[in-house]
Every structure is written in C-alpha cells, then in structure tokens.
Coordinates of C-alpha atoms in Angstrom, one line a residue:
Chain A
M345 CA -134.3 99.8 -167.5
I346 CA -132.9 101.2 -170.8
K347 CA -129.3 100.1 -171.3
I348 CA -126.8 102.1 -173.3
L349 CA -123.3 101.2 -174.3
I350 CA -120.6 103.6 -175.6
I351 CA -117.7 102.3 -177.6
D352 CA -115.0 105.0 -177.9
D353 CA -111.3 105.0 -177.2
D354 CA -111.5 108.7 -176.1
P355 CA -112.1 108.5 -172.3
L356 CA -113.3 112.1 -172.2
I357 CA -116.1 111.3 -174.7
C358 CA -117.1 108.3 -172.7
K359 CA -117.2 110.3 -169.5
I360 CA -119.3 113.0 -171.0
L361 CA -121.8 110.7 -172.6
V362 CA -122.1 108.5 -169.5
K363 CA -122.9 111.6 -167.4
I364 CA -125.5 112.9 -169.9
F365 CA -127.3 109.6 -170.2
T366 CA -127.1 108.7 -166.6
R367 CA -128.9 111.9 -165.7
M368 CA -131.6 110.7 -168.0
D369 CA -132.0 107.7 -165.7
Y370 CA -130.5 105.2 -168.1
E371 CA -128.0 102.5 -167.3
V372 CA -124.8 103.4 -169.2
S373 CA -121.6 101.4 -169.8
Y374 CA -118.6 102.1 -171.9
S375 CA -115.7 100.2 -173.6
Q376 CA -112.6 101.8 -175.1
S377 CA -111.8 99.2 -177.7
L378 CA -113.9 97.4 -180.4
K379 CA -113.0 94.0 -179.2
Q380 CA -114.0 94.7 -175.6
G381 CA -117.1 96.4 -176.8
M382 CA -118.2 93.5 -178.9
G383 CA -117.6 91.1 -176.0
V384 CA -119.8 93.3 -173.8
I385 CA -122.6 93.5 -176.5
F386 CA -122.8 89.7 -177.0
A387 CA -122.7 89.0 -173.2
N388 CA -125.5 91.4 -172.5
Q389 CA -128.6 93.0 -174.0
F390 CA -128.3 96.7 -174.8
D391 CA -130.9 98.9 -176.3
I392 CA -128.6 101.5 -177.9
V393 CA -124.9 101.4 -178.8
F394 CA -123.0 104.6 -179.6
L395 CA -120.1 103.3 -181.7
D396 CA -117.1 105.3 -182.7
V397 CA -115.8 104.8 -186.2
N398 CA -112.0 105.0 -185.7
L399 CA -111.1 102.7 -182.9
P400 CA -107.5 101.5 -182.2
D401 CA -108.4 97.9 -182.9
G402 CA -110.9 98.2 -185.7
N403 CA -113.4 100.2 -187.7
G404 CA -116.8 100.7 -186.1
L405 CA -118.6 100.7 -189.5
E406 CA -117.4 97.2 -190.2
A407 CA -118.7 96.0 -186.8
I408 CA -122.3 97.0 -187.5
K409 CA -123.1 93.9 -189.5
V410 CA -121.7 91.7 -186.7
I411 CA -123.6 93.5 -184.0
R412 CA -126.8 93.0 -185.9
E413 CA -126.3 89.3 -185.6
H414 CA -127.1 89.5 -181.9
P415 CA -130.4 87.8 -181.3
I416 CA -131.8 91.0 -179.9
A417 CA -129.7 93.5 -181.7
P418 CA -129.4 97.0 -180.3
E419 CA -129.9 100.1 -182.4
I420 CA -126.6 101.6 -183.4
I421 CA -125.7 105.2 -183.5
I422 CA -122.3 105.8 -185.3
M423 CA -120.1 108.6 -183.9
T424 CA -117.3 110.2 -185.8
G425 CA -114.9 113.2 -185.2
D426 CA -114.9 114.2 -188.9
S427 CA -117.5 114.9 -191.5
D428 CA -117.4 111.8 -193.7
P429 CA -120.1 111.4 -196.3
E430 CA -118.9 108.0 -197.5
G431 CA -118.8 106.7 -194.0
A432 CA -122.3 108.1 -193.3
E433 CA -123.6 106.3 -196.4
L434 CA -122.0 103.1 -195.4
A435 CA -123.4 103.4 -191.9
M436 CA -126.9 103.9 -193.3
K437 CA -126.6 101.0 -195.8
S438 CA -125.5 98.8 -192.9
K439 CA -128.7 99.7 -191.1
A440 CA -127.2 101.9 -188.4
W441 CA -129.9 104.0 -186.8
D442 CA -128.1 107.3 -187.1
Y443 CA -124.8 108.9 -187.7
I444 CA -123.6 111.8 -185.5
Q445 CA -120.5 114.0 -185.3
K446 CA -118.9 114.2 -181.9
S447 CA -118.8 118.0 -182.2
K448 CA -122.6 118.1 -182.1
S449 CA -124.3 119.5 -179.0
Q450 CA -125.6 117.5 -176.0
K451 CA -129.1 118.4 -177.2
E452 CA -128.5 116.7 -180.6
F453 CA -127.1 113.6 -178.9
K454 CA -130.1 113.4 -176.7
F455 CA -132.5 113.9 -179.6
S456 CA -130.8 111.1 -181.6
L457 CA -131.0 108.8 -178.6
M458 CA -134.7 109.6 -177.9
R459 CA -135.7 108.9 -181.5
A460 CA -133.8 105.6 -181.5
L461 CA -135.5 104.6 -178.3
E462 CA -138.9 105.6 -179.6
Y463 CA -138.4 103.4 -182.7
R464 CA -137.2 100.5 -180.6
K465 CA -140.2 100.7 -178.3
Q466 CA -142.6 100.7 -181.3
K467 CA -140.8 97.8 -182.8
Q468 CA -141.1 95.7 -179.6
T469 CA -144.7 96.7 -179.1
R470 CA -145.6 95.7 -182.7
V471 CA -144.1 92.2 -182.2
Q472 CA -145.7 91.7 -178.8
N473 CA -149.2 92.8 -180.1
I474 CA -149.3 90.0 -182.6
T475 CA -149.7 86.7 -180.9
I476 CA -149.1 83.7 -183.0
D477 CA -150.0 80.1 -182.5
R478 CA -146.7 78.4 -182.1
G479 CA -148.0 74.9 -182.8
T480 CA -145.6 72.3 -181.6
I481 CA -142.5 74.5 -181.5
I482 CA -141.0 74.7 -178.1
G483 CA -138.3 77.1 -176.8
E484 CA -137.7 80.4 -175.0
S485 CA -134.0 80.9 -175.7
P486 CA -132.9 84.3 -177.3
L487 CA -132.0 82.6 -180.6
I488 CA -135.3 80.9 -181.0
S489 CA -137.2 83.9 -179.7
K490 CA -135.7 85.9 -182.5
C491 CA -136.9 83.3 -185.0
F492 CA -140.5 83.6 -183.6
E493 CA -140.2 87.4 -184.1
Q494 CA -139.3 86.8 -187.7
I495 CA -142.2 84.3 -188.1
T496 CA -144.6 86.9 -186.8
I497 CA -143.4 89.3 -189.5
A498 CA -143.5 86.6 -192.1
A499 CA -147.0 85.6 -191.2
G500 CA -148.1 89.2 -191.7
N501 CA -146.9 89.5 -195.2
E502 CA -146.7 87.4 -198.4
L503 CA -143.1 87.6 -199.2
P504 CA -141.2 84.4 -200.1
V505 CA -139.5 83.0 -197.1
L506 CA -136.2 81.0 -197.0
I507 CA -135.7 79.0 -193.9
T508 CA -132.2 77.7 -193.4
G509 CA -130.8 75.4 -190.7
E510 CA -129.2 72.0 -190.1
T511 CA -131.3 68.9 -190.6
G512 CA -133.7 68.3 -187.8
T513 CA -133.9 71.9 -186.6
G514 CA -137.6 72.1 -187.5
K515 CA -137.7 73.9 -190.8
E516 CA -141.0 72.3 -191.9
R517 CA -142.6 72.9 -188.5
F518 CA -141.7 76.6 -188.7
S519 CA -143.1 76.7 -192.2
R520 CA -146.4 75.3 -191.0
V521 CA -146.6 77.9 -188.2
I522 CA -146.1 80.7 -190.7
H523 CA -148.9 79.2 -192.9
D524 CA -151.2 78.6 -189.9
N525 CA -150.9 82.2 -188.9
S526 CA -151.1 83.8 -192.3
K527 CA -153.8 84.8 -194.7
Q528 CA -153.2 81.5 -196.5
S529 CA -154.2 79.4 -193.5
Q530 CA -157.7 78.6 -194.9
S531 CA -156.1 77.0 -198.0
E532 CA -153.7 74.1 -198.4
F533 CA -150.2 73.8 -197.1
I534 CA -148.5 71.7 -199.8
V535 CA -145.2 70.0 -199.2
V536 CA -142.7 69.3 -202.0
D537 CA -139.8 67.3 -200.8
C538 CA -137.2 68.0 -203.5
T539 CA -134.9 65.3 -202.2
V540 CA -137.2 62.4 -203.1
L541 CA -138.1 63.5 -206.6
P542 CA -136.0 62.1 -209.5
E543 CA -135.0 64.8 -212.0
H544 CA -137.5 63.5 -214.6
L545 CA -140.4 63.8 -212.2
V546 CA -139.7 67.3 -210.7
E547 CA -141.4 69.3 -213.5
S548 CA -144.5 67.1 -213.8
T549 CA -144.9 66.9 -210.0
L550 CA -144.7 70.7 -209.6
F551 CA -146.5 71.8 -212.8
G552 CA -148.7 68.7 -213.4
H553 CA -149.0 66.8 -216.7
T554 CA -151.5 65.4 -219.1
K555 CA -151.9 61.8 -219.8
G556 CA -149.3 60.6 -222.4
A557 CA -147.2 63.8 -222.1
F558 CA -144.2 61.6 -221.7
T559 CA -143.3 57.9 -221.2
G560 CA -144.8 56.8 -217.9
A561 CA -147.4 59.6 -217.8
D562 CA -150.2 57.0 -217.4
F563 CA -152.8 59.6 -216.1
D564 CA -153.5 63.3 -215.9
R565 CA -151.9 64.8 -212.9
T566 CA -152.6 68.1 -211.2
G567 CA -149.4 69.9 -210.3
L568 CA -148.6 70.8 -206.7
M569 CA -148.4 74.4 -207.6
K570 CA -152.0 74.4 -208.7
L571 CA -153.0 72.6 -205.5
A572 CA -151.3 75.3 -203.5
D573 CA -153.4 78.1 -205.1
K574 CA -154.3 80.7 -202.4
G575 CA -152.3 78.6 -200.0
T576 CA -148.7 77.9 -199.2
L577 CA -146.2 75.9 -201.3
F578 CA -143.4 74.6 -199.1
L579 CA -140.3 73.5 -201.1
D580 CA -138.1 71.4 -198.8
E581 CA -134.5 71.3 -199.8
V582 CA -135.0 73.8 -202.6
G583 CA -131.3 73.5 -203.4
E584 CA -132.1 70.1 -205.0
L585 CA -134.3 71.7 -207.7
P586 CA -132.7 71.0 -211.1
L587 CA -131.4 74.1 -212.8
S588 CA -133.8 73.6 -215.8
V589 CA -136.8 73.6 -213.4
Q590 CA -135.4 76.6 -211.4
K591 CA -135.8 78.8 -214.5
K592 CA -139.4 77.8 -215.1
F593 CA -140.1 78.1 -211.4
L594 CA -138.8 81.6 -211.3
R595 CA -141.2 82.5 -214.1
V596 CA -144.1 81.1 -212.2
L597 CA -143.1 83.3 -209.1
Q598 CA -143.0 86.3 -211.3
E599 CA -146.1 85.8 -213.4
K600 CA -148.2 83.4 -211.3
R601 CA -149.1 81.3 -214.3
F602 CA -147.6 78.1 -215.9
R603 CA -148.4 75.4 -218.3
P604 CA -148.6 71.7 -217.2
V605 CA -146.3 69.3 -219.1
G606 CA -147.9 68.3 -222.3
S607 CA -150.7 70.9 -222.1
R608 CA -151.2 73.9 -224.3
K609 CA -153.2 75.8 -221.8
E610 CA -151.7 78.1 -219.1
I611 CA -153.2 78.0 -215.7
K612 CA -153.0 80.5 -212.8
S613 CA -151.9 79.9 -209.3
D614 CA -151.3 82.4 -206.6
F615 CA -149.5 80.7 -203.7
R616 CA -147.2 81.9 -201.0
L617 CA -143.8 80.3 -201.2
I618 CA -141.8 79.1 -198.3
C619 CA -138.5 77.3 -199.0
A620 CA -136.1 75.4 -196.8
T621 CA -132.6 74.2 -197.1
H622 CA -129.6 73.0 -195.0
R623 CA -127.3 73.8 -197.9
N624 CA -125.5 77.1 -198.4
L625 CA -127.3 78.6 -201.4
K626 CA -124.9 81.5 -201.8
N627 CA -122.1 79.0 -202.4
M628 CA -124.3 77.1 -204.8
V629 CA -124.9 80.3 -206.7
K630 CA -121.1 80.8 -206.9
E631 CA -120.7 77.3 -208.1
K632 CA -123.5 77.8 -210.7
Q633 CA -125.6 75.1 -209.1
F634 CA -128.4 77.6 -208.2
R635 CA -129.7 80.5 -210.2
E636 CA -128.7 83.9 -208.8
D637 CA -132.0 85.5 -209.8
L638 CA -134.0 82.8 -208.1
F639 CA -131.8 83.1 -205.0
F640 CA -132.4 86.8 -204.6
R641 CA -136.1 86.1 -205.1
L642 CA -136.2 83.6 -202.3
F643 CA -133.9 85.5 -200.0
S644 CA -136.4 88.3 -199.5
M645 CA -136.8 87.0 -196.0
N646 CA -134.4 84.6 -194.4
I647 CA -135.1 82.8 -191.1
H648 CA -132.1 80.9 -189.9
L649 CA -132.9 78.2 -187.3
P650 CA -130.1 77.6 -184.8
P651 CA -128.8 74.1 -184.1
L652 CA -130.0 72.6 -180.8
K653 CA -126.5 72.8 -179.3
D654 CA -126.7 76.6 -179.6
R655 CA -129.8 76.8 -177.5
K656 CA -129.1 74.3 -174.8
N657 CA -131.5 76.0 -172.4
D658 CA -134.4 74.7 -174.6
I659 CA -133.3 71.1 -174.4
R660 CA -134.9 70.5 -171.0
T661 CA -138.1 72.3 -172.1
I662 CA -138.4 70.4 -175.3
A663 CA -137.7 67.0 -173.6
L664 CA -140.2 67.7 -170.8
H665 CA -142.9 68.8 -173.3
F666 CA -142.6 65.7 -175.4
L667 CA -142.4 63.4 -172.4
T668 CA -145.7 64.8 -171.2
A669 CA -147.4 65.3 -174.6
K670 CA -146.6 61.9 -176.0
E671 CA -148.0 60.1 -172.9
D672 CA -151.4 61.6 -173.7
L673 CA -151.2 60.5 -177.3
K674 CA -149.8 57.1 -176.8
S675 CA -149.9 54.7 -173.9
G676 CA -150.9 56.8 -170.9
K677 CA -147.7 56.0 -169.0
A678 CA -146.4 58.5 -166.5
Y679 CA -142.8 59.0 -165.4
T680 CA -140.7 60.9 -163.0
I681 CA -137.6 62.4 -164.5
S682 CA -134.4 62.6 -162.6
K683 CA -132.1 65.6 -162.6
E684 CA -129.3 63.4 -163.9
F685 CA -131.4 62.4 -166.9
L686 CA -132.0 66.0 -167.9
D687 CA -128.3 66.8 -167.2
E688 CA -127.3 64.1 -169.7
L689 CA -129.7 65.4 -172.3
Q690 CA -128.3 68.9 -171.8
M691 CA -124.7 67.7 -172.2
Y692 CA -125.1 65.9 -175.5
E693 CA -124.5 67.9 -178.7
W694 CA -127.5 66.6 -180.7
P695 CA -126.1 66.5 -184.2
G696 CA -129.6 65.5 -185.4
N697 CA -131.0 68.4 -183.5
V698 CA -134.6 68.5 -182.3
R699 CA -135.7 65.5 -184.4
E700 CA -133.0 63.4 -182.8
L701 CA -134.0 64.6 -179.3
I702 CA -137.7 63.7 -180.0
N703 CA -136.8 60.3 -181.3
T704 CA -134.6 59.7 -178.3
I705 CA -137.5 60.6 -176.0
D706 CA -139.7 58.2 -177.8
L707 CA -137.1 55.4 -177.4
V708 CA -136.7 56.1 -173.7
R709 CA -140.4 56.0 -173.1
S710 CA -140.8 52.8 -174.9
E711 CA -138.2 51.1 -172.8
A712 CA -139.0 52.6 -169.4
I713 CA -141.5 50.8 -167.2
N714 CA -144.7 52.6 -166.4
G715 CA -144.4 54.8 -163.3
S716 CA -140.6 54.5 -163.1
T717 CA -138.1 57.3 -162.8
L718 CA -136.0 58.1 -165.8
F719 CA -132.3 57.9 -165.2
P720 CA -129.3 58.4 -167.5
H721 CA -129.0 54.6 -168.0
H722 CA -132.3 54.8 -170.0
L723 CA -130.6 56.8 -172.7
P724 CA -129.1 55.1 -175.7
G725 CA -125.5 54.0 -175.3
H726 CA -124.0 56.3 -177.9
I727 CA -125.3 59.3 -176.0
R728 CA -123.9 58.1 -172.7
A729 CA -120.6 57.2 -174.3
Y730 CA -120.3 60.6 -175.9
N731 CA -121.0 62.3 -172.7
I732 CA -118.6 60.2 -170.7
R733 CA -115.8 60.9 -173.3
N734 CA -116.5 64.6 -172.8
K735 CA -116.5 64.3 -169.0
L736 CA -113.2 62.5 -169.2
K737 CA -111.7 65.3 -171.3
L738 CA -112.6 67.9 -168.6
P739 CA -109.8 68.8 -166.1
T740 CA -110.1 67.1 -162.8
Q741 CA -110.4 69.2 -159.7
N742 CA -108.0 68.4 -156.9
D743 CA -109.3 70.0 -153.7
T744 CA -106.2 70.0 -151.5
S745 CA -108.2 71.1 -148.5
T746 CA -110.0 67.8 -148.3
M747 CA -107.4 65.5 -149.7
T748 CA -106.6 62.7 -147.3
L749 CA -105.1 60.0 -149.6
P750 CA -101.3 59.8 -150.2
P751 CA -100.1 62.0 -153.1
N752 CA -99.2 59.2 -155.4
K753 CA -102.8 58.0 -155.6
N754 CA -105.1 59.3 -158.4
T755 CA -107.7 61.2 -156.5
G756 CA -109.0 63.3 -159.5
N757 CA -111.8 60.9 -160.4
Q758 CA -115.1 62.7 -159.7
L759 CA -117.3 60.2 -161.5
N760 CA -120.2 58.5 -159.7
F761 CA -120.3 54.7 -159.4
K762 CA -122.3 54.0 -162.6
D763 CA -120.2 56.4 -164.7
H764 CA -117.0 54.8 -163.3
I765 CA -118.3 51.4 -164.5
E766 CA -119.1 52.8 -167.9
K767 CA -115.7 54.4 -168.2
T768 CA -114.0 51.1 -167.2
K769 CA -116.0 49.1 -169.7
Y770 CA -115.2 51.6 -172.4
E771 CA -111.5 51.6 -171.7
Y772 CA -111.3 47.8 -171.6
L773 CA -113.1 47.4 -174.9
H774 CA -111.1 50.1 -176.5
E775 CA -107.8 48.5 -175.4
L776 CA -109.0 45.0 -176.4
L777 CA -109.9 46.0 -179.9
A778 CA -106.7 48.1 -180.3
D779 CA -104.5 45.3 -179.1
Y780 CA -106.0 42.8 -181.5
K781 CA -106.4 45.3 -184.3
G782 CA -110.1 44.8 -184.5
N783 CA -109.9 41.0 -184.9
I784 CA -113.3 40.1 -183.4
N785 CA -112.5 36.4 -183.1
K786 CA -109.4 37.0 -181.1
A787 CA -111.1 39.6 -179.0
C788 CA -113.9 37.2 -178.2
E789 CA -111.4 34.4 -177.3
V790 CA -109.5 36.7 -174.9
S791 CA -112.4 38.4 -173.3
G792 CA -114.8 35.4 -173.0
L793 CA -117.5 37.5 -174.7
S794 CA -119.6 36.0 -177.5
K795 CA -119.6 37.7 -180.9
S796 CA -123.1 39.0 -180.5
Q797 CA -122.2 40.4 -177.1
L798 CA -119.1 42.1 -178.4
Y799 CA -120.9 43.6 -181.5
R800 CA -123.6 44.9 -179.2
L801 CA -121.0 46.6 -177.0
I802 CA -119.1 48.0 -180.0
Q803 CA -122.4 49.6 -181.1
Q804 CA -123.2 50.8 -177.6
Y805 CA -119.9 52.5 -177.0
N806 CA -119.5 53.7 -180.6
L807 CA -116.2 51.9 -181.1
K808 CA -116.5 51.2 -184.8
G809 CA -113.3 51.8 -186.8
I810 CA -110.8 50.7 -184.1
Chain B
M974 CA -134.5 51.2 -196.7
N975 CA -137.3 49.6 -194.9
L976 CA -140.7 49.8 -196.6
I977 CA -143.7 49.6 -194.4
L978 CA -146.7 49.1 -196.6
F979 CA -150.1 49.7 -195.2
I980 CA -152.9 48.4 -197.4
H981 CA -156.3 49.5 -196.3
P982 CA -158.5 46.6 -195.5
D983 CA -161.0 47.7 -198.2
S984 CA -158.4 47.5 -200.9
P985 CA -157.3 43.8 -201.0
E986 CA -157.2 43.3 -204.8
T987 CA -155.8 46.6 -205.9
G988 CA -153.5 46.5 -202.9
E989 CA -152.2 43.0 -203.9
T990 CA -151.4 44.2 -207.4
F991 CA -149.5 47.2 -206.0
K992 CA -147.7 45.0 -203.5
K993 CA -146.6 42.6 -206.3
I994 CA -145.1 45.5 -208.3
I995 CA -143.2 46.8 -205.4
M996 CA -141.9 43.4 -204.4
Q997 CA -140.7 42.8 -207.9
K998 CA -138.7 46.1 -207.9
F999 CA -137.3 46.1 -204.4
N1000 CA -135.6 43.8 -202.1
V1001 CA -138.3 41.6 -200.6
T1002 CA -136.8 41.4 -197.1
E1003 CA -137.1 45.1 -196.8
I1004 CA -140.9 45.2 -197.2
H1005 CA -143.2 44.8 -194.3
T1006 CA -146.9 44.6 -195.1
I1007 CA -149.6 45.5 -192.7
E1008 CA -153.3 45.1 -193.4
T1009 CA -155.1 46.1 -190.3
L1010 CA -155.4 49.5 -188.8
N1011 CA -154.7 48.4 -185.2
T1012 CA -151.5 46.7 -186.2
F1013 CA -150.4 49.7 -188.2
K1014 CA -151.1 52.0 -185.2
S1015 CA -149.0 49.7 -183.0
K1016 CA -146.2 49.9 -185.5
L1017 CA -146.4 53.7 -185.6
K1018 CA -146.3 53.9 -181.8
K1019 CA -143.2 51.8 -181.7
P1020 CA -140.2 54.2 -181.7
T1021 CA -137.2 53.7 -183.9
H1022 CA -133.9 55.4 -183.9
H1023 CA -133.5 54.9 -187.6
N1024 CA -134.5 57.3 -190.4
N1025 CA -134.5 54.5 -193.0
E1026 CA -138.2 53.6 -192.7
V1027 CA -140.6 54.7 -195.5
F1028 CA -144.3 54.3 -194.9
I1029 CA -146.6 53.8 -197.9
L1030 CA -150.3 54.2 -197.4
F1031 CA -152.4 52.4 -200.0
I1032 CA -156.0 53.5 -200.0
D1033 CA -158.5 52.9 -202.8
S1034 CA -161.5 54.9 -201.5
C1035 CA -162.0 58.3 -200.1
Q1036 CA -163.9 56.8 -197.1
G1037 CA -160.8 54.7 -196.4
L1038 CA -158.7 57.8 -196.4
K1039 CA -161.0 59.5 -194.0
E1040 CA -160.7 56.6 -191.6
L1041 CA -156.9 57.1 -191.5
K1042 CA -157.2 60.7 -190.4
S1043 CA -156.7 59.5 -186.8
L1044 CA -153.1 58.5 -187.8
V1045 CA -152.0 62.0 -188.8
D1046 CA -150.3 62.7 -185.5
L1047 CA -148.6 59.3 -185.4
L1048 CA -147.3 59.8 -189.0
D1049 CA -145.9 63.3 -188.2
G1050 CA -142.2 63.3 -189.0
K1051 CA -142.3 60.0 -190.9
Q1052 CA -141.3 59.6 -194.5
L1053 CA -144.8 59.0 -196.0
I1054 CA -145.8 58.2 -199.5
M1055 CA -149.5 57.8 -200.4
V1056 CA -151.3 55.9 -203.1
L1057 CA -154.7 57.6 -203.5
P1058 CA -158.0 56.5 -205.1
D1059 CA -158.3 59.6 -207.3
D1060 CA -157.1 63.1 -207.7
S1061 CA -160.3 64.9 -206.9
K1062 CA -160.0 68.1 -204.9
S1063 CA -161.5 66.6 -201.8
T1064 CA -159.2 63.5 -201.9
L1065 CA -156.1 65.6 -202.4
S1066 CA -157.2 68.1 -199.8
L1067 CA -157.5 65.2 -197.3
A1068 CA -154.2 63.7 -198.4
H1069 CA -152.3 66.9 -197.8
Q1070 CA -153.3 66.9 -194.2
F1071 CA -150.9 63.9 -193.8
F1072 CA -148.0 66.1 -195.3
P1073 CA -146.8 63.2 -197.6
R1074 CA -143.4 63.4 -199.2
Y1075 CA -145.0 62.1 -202.5
F1076 CA -148.3 60.8 -203.6
T1077 CA -149.6 59.1 -206.7
I1078 CA -152.9 57.8 -207.9
I1079 CA -153.8 54.1 -208.3
N1080 CA -152.6 53.0 -211.7
E1081 CA -151.2 50.0 -213.6
T1082 CA -147.5 50.5 -213.3
Y1083 CA -146.5 52.8 -210.4
N1084 CA -143.4 53.8 -212.4
D1085 CA -143.3 57.2 -210.8
L1086 CA -143.6 55.9 -207.3
C1087 CA -140.9 53.3 -207.9
A1088 CA -138.6 56.0 -209.2
V1089 CA -139.2 58.0 -206.0
L1090 CA -138.6 55.0 -203.8
S1091 CA -135.3 54.3 -205.7
K1092 CA -134.2 57.9 -205.0
I1093 CA -135.1 57.6 -201.3
S1094 CA -133.2 54.3 -201.2
D1095 CA -130.1 56.0 -202.7
K1096 CA -130.4 58.9 -200.3
I1097 CA -130.5 56.6 -197.3
S1098 CA -127.6 54.6 -198.6
D1099 CA -125.6 57.8 -199.0
K1100 CA -126.4 58.9 -195.5
I1101 CA -125.4 55.6 -194.0
S1102 CA -122.1 55.7 -195.9
G1103 CA -121.5 59.2 -194.7
K1104 CA -121.7 61.0 -198.0
I1105 CA -124.4 63.3 -196.8
S1106 CA -124.3 65.5 -193.7
G1107 CA -127.1 67.7 -192.5
K1108 CA -124.8 70.5 -191.6
I1109 CA -124.7 73.8 -193.4
K1110 CA -121.5 74.4 -195.3
T1111 CA -120.2 77.8 -194.3
D1112 CA -118.8 80.3 -196.7
K1113 CA -115.1 80.5 -195.8
T1114 CA -114.4 83.4 -198.2

C-alpha cells in the first residue's frame, strides 16, 4: 500500500490533503511539527512526504537532506504558502521531487503526487530487475539493502566509487562484488593496500619502474595500474596516499596514461577505480592532507557501509551463515546453536565489525566439540564480560505482584546461574585489584591464585588498567 | 608482528636465502617457517583472534603457485605477501587471485619487501598501543 505523510502545522491543510489522498486509496498520515514528522519518517517507510517550508520548529527545506539519509528515502514534495523562487531553487538543489504552492488546485496536487509515484515505481523496478551476485556478503537489514542498491548502480556504470566505513565492515568484499558484477569482471581485480606501502615505494608500486631507476630498484617492475588495465584497481585506505602521488594519480585518472618511474615511455591503462577508507576525507581535505580535486573525483559515488552495531538484525544471519559455510570448508563438524548464544552475539557491540564476528565464529568452532550445542560460555571472555557489564547497567525489574521475599532483600537480580557466577567473579577480581592497587603479588597472596591464573582472569574479564 | 613464512617445497635453496635475509632483519622469535603444504593448511585452519599475523608465500615456480590455488579461500582476510618467480602476465594474474597486500619477485636483496614488513610491523605496534582506531572521525563543524 502506498504510504504518504503530510508535515504541516496548518490542521486544515492536513485535513484536506488526508481526505484527497485517502479517496485515492492511499494510506495517509500527518504531523504538525518538523520534529514529530522526522520521528515518524525514520520510524516508518513512506513513499511520499508533503513537507511544508515554514514550520513552527524548523524550516522544511533544511530537513530535506536529513530525510534523504533514510535507508529507503521517500520522495519529497515541498509545499509553501508563498511564491518563493529562492526556496524553490534550494528545494530542487536538495533533490526534492517537486515544489508546489498550497494555493494550487486539488488536480495539481494529485498530478504532482502521481508523477512522484510513477518515478518511484520505475526506480524500484529498475533496481529489482538487476540481480547481482552478492558473493559472501550477508545481510537483509534496511541499511545494508540500501548499500546493495548502490552496488547495483555502481556495477552498471564505470564511475569511480568511494566506499567508506569503519574497519571490518567489508569494504574490500563490497568492492569485489562491484567488480564481479561489472563490465570489468573478465579482467583483473588488483588490490593496493596503501597502509603497507612505505612512501618511497608507493609510486613505483602503482606506476611501475625500470631496473636501476632508484636505489633498490633491482629489477623491472610492472605497475599495478598497468596490471589493472580493463579491470578494477582497488585502493584500500586511499587516505594514506602521499600528497605527491595524489597529484600524479589524479592525472592518470584524467588522461589514462602514465610513465613508470625511470622510464621515458608513457603507457596507457584504462581501469575502473574503487577506493576505500575509514578516514574522513573531507576533514583531510580541510587539513590539506588530501587533494580537493582528487577528492571530488573519487566522491562521484559514495557507498557508506554501516557498522555492525547499526544492523543488529544481520548479526544472527551472518553468524549462522559462517557457522554453516565454514564447516563445509574446514573440518566437517556440525553444531546446534542455542538461542542464548545468538542472543549474546546480538548484544555485543562488535567494534571490529563483521571481521571480528567472523573471527569469533572461527574461534568458537575450533574450541567446541563436534556435535555439541553452542552456548554463551563458548564465546571469548571479553565478549561475555562486556555483555554482563551492560546487563548490570540495565534497570532491574521488581514485579511486586510476585514478590514474596521481605522488602529489605535484594530481589532485583534477574541473572541466570551462570551469569550470576560470572558477575560474582568479575566483582571479586575488580575489588581485589582495586584494593591492592594492581599489585599482582599481593593480589595472588590474598586470593590464593597463581600469577598465571590471575593474568588469565584479568585478560578474560578485561580488567587491565585497574 | 608474527611472520608465518611458507616456503614451497620446490624452493629449498632460494627459499633458504630469502629466509636468512628476513631473519637478519626481523626478530627471529616472531618468524615461523612452514615447508609442507599440509602443515600450512593446518595453520590456516587454526583460528586466531589476533590481527598481527603476516603470511608470506614464497614460490619459485609457476607450477608451485598453481598448486597453492586451493589455499585461496583459507587465505581470505589474511595479511598476505607473496614472493613470485617472475612477473609474467600469467604469474601475476594467478597471484592476484590471492588478493595479496604486496608482492615482489625473487631477487637478491628483498629490500622492498623488508620495507613493507617494517611498515606493517609499525602499524601493528601502533594499533596495539591504541594510536590507531578503525572508527570514522566525524566532522563536528
């Protein structure tokens, strides 16, 4: 069902538009403030938003950019009471679908709506008609689905792509998917890890060099840009490229030719460029660490990969996929997975994102016995400790209808037996180390633990620094 | 940094030269040498929670490189450096299926590879000491 939202502080306008669009068999809602409207947009999925410009708590034109950050952004039709050419221009620059005066007829409102819906339908059909091979990328959450839509578009053109995201979010994997589904798929996918190249090697690695071109050039080397001809060149952590190389690299992007270090002859290479970074290139441009002209060249198409904690629904899917896939690849073990195990995975924040999750799954598999059920206790200690600390921070629920113990007893503990033991261990160790100011010898003497035992527990419960 | 050096069984002499150079330049206790494919596979299958392992594949024949193709999936996601027999198109095309972070050709000094390893070592040390985070810095202006 088509869903429409009206954001206008005038109740009469809202009432009229609701009536018109409801008669067209659409589902219509309205909000009378910008804040309320934004909340409703991000909590739901609308197809069209009619947005007033002058709202009591803000300007609708300024909200367009924010609304477009929704994973499945609605088409926006700006409404205004006055004729405002500057406002209309700003609305169009901000990619609003249309701009309509409230004094226009019902017919014109309907026409604007129908055109926006037609465009939206075509857009969705175009994306659905192109099926891409996702490779090993797993996920169905709205944020990652939007990334797949962008990949579909990227695979269909030859524009440079800049993939941004935290470490471990899968930037290289996404790059490979673009390559594998593009015209370049029959040629090479060349990886350039800019973080491992010392500055003096960057140019020769990318452009190539002739023997003797510089000290240490013991042999001729074909540059990676030449190897990527007709294929894809993937620059990982492009922000690490030295400024001197950025200038030369920009020229190659523009002219598709370059000269290897020490050579007099120019060679051609026509490659598709995909870059990735976890750094904020815009800030680097401001700080003169990255060339602005190169930045604009790379930013033709930006795909931002969300951190795993922002797509928690995918954690289970990813974990189950790798628990199944790896067993075919490796040892042929089979497991049952408990609900509590998956709950623990879902609770953790995964600062290392998907890579950390996959590494954890590998570790769990290696330690679990063939045919066993995976429980939370199979997880690494630091994950369990983190989750327990978070559980302890949550307010306890005192259900007075079932309370039978005297009021001066602490009945708020909802932990199961194993978690209670973990909590007790954690509190004991924390207190022990705090009381003796981290003095390991004293702590061992008092607790009766050996040094190796104590160090292992410090590691397990992430108690370094106390 | 932990170096895991796989020297293809068909490369004993050239591999030994390479190993000596690496051992001279890097802390010997951090280098683990493997010379059989099965042992290497076992090592790759063993999971680790650390990102401080660097795998170096030393192969001095194209045939040897083809034999290692079965390891591509096991090497996925690992920091991989390759030492290749030559830079012919076929060899390089095969090598890139492993998605190496860096590769070089068998030579006498391996200065370039050692420079890369030094940089990786510095990067790992910085990460451990907390100087590098993988988070995107947001523009607060």
